[in-house]
């Protein structure tokens, strides 16, 4: 077993690390200042970072195959980790930010030629953003078969009616296309009732009501998390992705790579937290010694390092499995990392916050925002309990 990165990955790692040092970290302060006044969407300096990343060949690294950089999951994973150290800047600067990544994967895998030209091309070029609209306030959406939005065929059009919420990125004016999941046939077998359609922004009948807060954060720089009402929204039938009844399967296919990306970025956040925890506790003295010299703080630091190393190994193994046996074959591991990573990183961030005292919960350090992000990922892309249920079922099935 070889734990070294291959030469392609190592070259990209070095270039990405340099980009982070030269361009991303130095821009963080100005980003916060611009974000405070620039409303919904990425602050202006992001455009400069995108130009720079693209020139450096750090673009669409997430996407395997001909449409993207062509990396494997195992090659991309350590790069996503580095991006996660500055999660509001680096992923978007390199065109590797959710939810666009998952949406681009859907269009690359299931879109027809027209849909790819119209929507995938500008997404790959970073000219537009996109959103994925599945969750609904009125039904328990962790069970995607509950999704109640109706998508009804009427001649050459589909008519959409329903209400969605927590639709990330939707408030961003640059978000030009929405992938909407709903039911085309409520009478079909449970997992064949759903379909996905492309809905361009500003289609009549589509009303963006408000941005939902996440622990008080609006996430405005990412276009927030919107509540959207669809009332008799009409799109031509060629806006259907794949086939009628294929929506559930597309949703499943979309989530595999997305989960590993989230987990790698979370590990990057945890690395940042440990670095901040070490620097801060070495620099402050209480009761006659540095805070770093307190045994309890050393315990947090040691535990954090151990947990990060464990998570990284599991995530890399999962990436390797996805590359070698496919997403289905890596099902148990994908669920295992989706369960274990956010909760462990939440713990590490909590300790880093504690080690910072009041500063830790303030706007002067990124820790509070990172904690909110990690905590939210115990819900987004499926709550812990739902993944555990399915993982346990697979385990039990071996003995049934
Ligand atoms: C920051 C953020 C961003 C998001 N972005 C998007 C987005 O862009 N697009 C989108 O469509 N959605 C998005 N979501 C929504 C997210 O995917 C859903 O919140 C999630 O799928 C859970 O659905 P729900 O909120 O309806 O919870 P429910 O289905 O109502 O579940 C509530 C709770 O019930 C418990 N539960 C459910 N089932 C079981 C079970 N089988 N066993 C034990 N306990 C169970 C769990 O604790 C769960 O958290 C986002 C959410 C957040 C927080």
CSV table of N, CA and C in Angstrom, one decimal, residues 170-228:
chain,number,residue,atom,x,y,z
A,170,UNK,N,-29.3,30.3,-4.1
A,170,UNK,CA,-30.4,30.9,-5.0
A,170,UNK,C,-30.6,32.4,-5.0
A,171,UNK,N,-30.1,33.0,-3.9
A,171,UNK,CA,-30.3,34.5,-3.8
A,171,UNK,C,-29.3,35.2,-4.6
A,172,UNK,N,-28.3,34.5,-5.1
A,172,UNK,CA,-27.2,35.1,-5.9
A,172,UNK,C,-27.7,35.5,-7.3
A,173,UNK,N,-27.7,36.7,-7.7
A,173,UNK,CA,-28.2,37.1,-9.0
A,173,UNK,C,-27.5,36.3,-10.1
A,174,UNK,N,-26.2,35.8,-9.9
A,174,UNK,CA,-25.5,35.1,-10.9
A,174,UNK,C,-26.0,33.6,-11.0
A,175,UNK,N,-26.9,33.2,-10.0
A,175,UNK,CA,-27.4,31.9,-10.1
A,175,UNK,C,-28.5,31.9,-11.2
A,176,UNK,N,-28.2,31.3,-12.3
A,176,UNK,CA,-29.1,31.5,-13.5
A,176,UNK,C,-29.9,30.2,-13.8
A,177,UNK,N,-29.6,29.1,-13.1
A,177,UNK,CA,-30.3,27.9,-13.4
A,177,UNK,C,-30.5,27.1,-12.2
A,178,UNK,N,-31.8,26.5,-12.1
A,178,UNK,CA,-32.2,25.7,-10.9
A,178,UNK,C,-32.5,24.3,-11.4
A,179,UNK,N,-31.9,23.3,-10.7
A,179,UNK,CA,-32.4,21.9,-11.0
A,179,UNK,C,-33.4,21.7,-9.9
A,180,UNK,N,-34.7,21.4,-10.4
A,180,UNK,CA,-35.8,21.3,-9.4
A,180,UNK,C,-36.3,19.8,-9.5
A,181,UNK,N,-36.4,19.3,-8.3
A,181,UNK,CA,-36.9,17.9,-8.2
A,181,UNK,C,-38.4,17.9,-7.7
A,182,UNK,N,-39.2,17.1,-8.4
A,182,UNK,CA,-40.6,17.0,-8.1
A,182,UNK,C,-41.2,15.7,-8.6
A,183,UNK,N,-42.5,15.6,-8.4
A,183,UNK,CA,-43.1,14.3,-8.8
A,183,UNK,C,-43.8,14.5,-10.2
A,184,UNK,N,-43.5,13.7,-11.1
A,184,UNK,CA,-44.2,13.7,-12.4
A,184,UNK,C,-45.3,12.6,-12.4
A,185,UNK,N,-45.1,11.6,-11.6
A,185,UNK,CA,-46.2,10.5,-11.6
A,185,UNK,C,-46.3,9.9,-10.2
A,186,UNK,N,-47.3,10.5,-9.4
A,186,UNK,CA,-47.4,10.1,-8.0
A,186,UNK,C,-48.0,8.6,-7.9
A,187,UNK,N,-48.4,8.1,-9.0
A,187,UNK,CA,-49.0,6.7,-9.0
A,187,UNK,C,-47.9,5.7,-9.3
A,188,UNK,N,-46.7,6.1,-9.8
A,188,UNK,CA,-45.7,5.1,-10.2
A,188,UNK,C,-45.1,4.5,-8.9
A,189,UNK,N,-44.3,3.4,-9.1
A,189,UNK,CA,-43.6,2.8,-7.9
A,189,UNK,C,-42.8,4.0,-7.2
A,190,UNK,N,-42.6,3.8,-5.9
A,190,UNK,CA,-42.1,4.9,-5.0
A,190,UNK,C,-40.9,5.6,-5.6
A,191,UNK,N,-39.9,4.9,-6.1
A,191,UNK,CA,-38.7,5.5,-6.5
A,191,UNK,C,-38.7,5.9,-8.0
A,192,UNK,N,-39.9,5.8,-8.6
A,192,UNK,CA,-40.0,6.2,-10.1
A,192,UNK,C,-40.9,7.4,-10.2
A,193,UNK,N,-41.4,8.0,-9.1
A,193,UNK,CA,-42.3,9.1,-9.2
A,193,UNK,C,-41.7,10.4,-9.5
A,194,UNK,N,-40.4,10.5,-9.2
A,194,UNK,CA,-39.7,11.8,-9.3
A,194,UNK,C,-39.0,12.1,-10.6
A,195,UNK,N,-38.9,13.4,-10.9
A,195,UNK,CA,-38.1,13.8,-12.1
A,195,UNK,C,-37.4,15.1,-11.7
A,196,UNK,N,-36.4,15.4,-12.6
A,196,UNK,CA,-35.7,16.7,-12.4
A,196,UNK,C,-35.9,17.6,-13.6
A,197,UNK,N,-36.2,18.8,-13.4
A,197,UNK,CA,-36.3,19.7,-14.6
A,197,UNK,C,-35.4,21.0,-14.3
A,198,UNK,N,-34.9,21.5,-15.4
A,198,UNK,CA,-34.1,22.8,-15.4
A,198,UNK,C,-35.1,24.0,-15.4
A,199,UNK,N,-34.9,24.8,-14.4
A,199,UNK,CA,-35.8,26.0,-14.4
A,199,UNK,C,-34.9,27.3,-14.4
A,200,UNK,N,-34.9,28.0,-15.6
A,200,UNK,CA,-34.0,29.2,-15.6
A,200,UNK,C,-34.5,30.3,-14.6
A,201,UNK,N,-33.6,31.1,-14.1
A,201,UNK,CA,-34.0,32.1,-13.1
A,201,UNK,C,-35.0,33.1,-13.8
A,202,UNK,N,-35.8,33.6,-13.0
A,202,UNK,CA,-36.9,34.6,-13.5
A,202,UNK,C,-37.9,34.0,-14.4
A,203,UNK,N,-38.0,32.7,-14.4
A,203,UNK,CA,-39.2,32.1,-15.1
A,203,UNK,C,-40.4,32.5,-14.4
A,204,UNK,N,-41.5,33.0,-15.1
A,204,UNK,CA,-42.7,33.5,-14.5
A,204,UNK,C,-43.3,32.5,-13.5
A,205,UNK,N,-43.7,32.9,-12.3
A,205,UNK,CA,-44.3,32.1,-11.3
A,205,UNK,C,-43.3,31.6,-10.3
A,206,UNK,N,-42.0,31.9,-10.5
A,206,UNK,CA,-41.0,31.4,-9.5
A,206,UNK,C,-40.7,32.6,-8.6
A,207,UNK,N,-41.0,32.5,-7.3
A,207,UNK,CA,-40.8,33.6,-6.4
A,207,UNK,C,-39.8,33.3,-5.3
A,208,UNK,N,-38.7,34.0,-5.3
A,208,UNK,CA,-37.8,33.8,-4.2
A,208,UNK,C,-38.2,34.6,-3.0
A,209,UNK,N,-38.6,33.9,-1.9
A,209,UNK,CA,-39.3,34.6,-0.8
A,209,UNK,C,-38.3,35.2,0.2
A,210,UNK,N,-37.3,34.4,0.6
A,210,UNK,CA,-36.4,34.9,1.6
A,210,UNK,C,-35.2,34.0,1.7
A,211,UNK,N,-34.2,34.5,2.4
A,211,UNK,CA,-33.0,33.7,2.7
A,211,UNK,C,-33.1,33.1,4.1
A,212,UNK,N,-33.0,31.8,4.2
A,212,UNK,CA,-33.0,31.2,5.5
A,212,UNK,C,-31.7,31.4,6.2
A,213,UNK,N,-31.7,31.7,7.5
A,213,UNK,CA,-30.4,31.8,8.2
A,213,UNK,C,-29.9,30.5,8.8
A,214,UNK,N,-28.6,30.4,8.9
A,214,UNK,CA,-28.0,29.1,9.4
A,214,UNK,C,-27.2,29.6,10.7
A,215,UNK,N,-27.7,29.3,11.8
A,215,UNK,CA,-27.2,29.8,13.1
A,215,UNK,C,-26.9,31.3,13.0
A,216,UNK,N,-27.9,32.0,12.4
A,216,UNK,CA,-27.8,33.4,12.3
A,216,UNK,C,-27.0,33.9,11.1
A,217,UNK,N,-26.2,33.1,10.4
A,217,UNK,CA,-25.5,33.5,9.3
A,217,UNK,C,-26.4,33.5,8.0
A,218,UNK,N,-26.3,34.5,7.2
A,218,UNK,CA,-27.1,34.5,6.0
A,218,UNK,C,-26.3,33.8,4.8
A,219,UNK,N,-25.0,33.6,5.0
A,219,UNK,CA,-24.2,33.0,3.9
A,219,UNK,C,-24.4,33.8,2.6
A,220,UNK,N,-24.6,35.1,2.7
A,220,UNK,CA,-24.9,36.0,1.5
A,220,UNK,C,-23.8,35.8,0.5
A,221,UNK,N,-22.5,35.7,0.9
A,221,UNK,CA,-21.5,35.6,-0.2
A,221,UNK,C,-21.6,34.4,-1.1
A,222,UNK,N,-22.4,33.4,-0.6
A,222,UNK,CA,-22.6,32.2,-1.4
A,222,UNK,C,-24.0,32.2,-2.0
A,223,UNK,N,-24.7,33.3,-1.9
A,223,UNK,CA,-26.1,33.4,-2.4
A,223,UNK,C,-27.1,32.9,-1.4
A,224,UNK,N,-26.8,32.7,-0.2
A,224,UNK,CA,-27.7,32.3,0.9
A,224,UNK,C,-28.4,30.9,0.7
A,225,UNK,N,-29.5,30.7,1.4
A,225,UNK,CA,-30.3,29.5,1.3
A,225,UNK,C,-31.7,29.9,1.2
A,226,UNK,N,-32.3,29.8,0.1
A,226,UNK,CA,-33.6,30.5,-0.2
A,226,UNK,C,-34.8,29.6,0.0
A,227,UNK,N,-35.9,30.3,0.4
A,227,UNK,CA,-37.2,29.7,0.3
A,227,UNK,C,-37.8,30.2,-1.0
A,228,UNK,N,-38.3,29.2,-1.8
A,228,UNK,CA,-38.8,29.6,-3.2
A,228,UNK,C,-40.2,28.9,-3.4
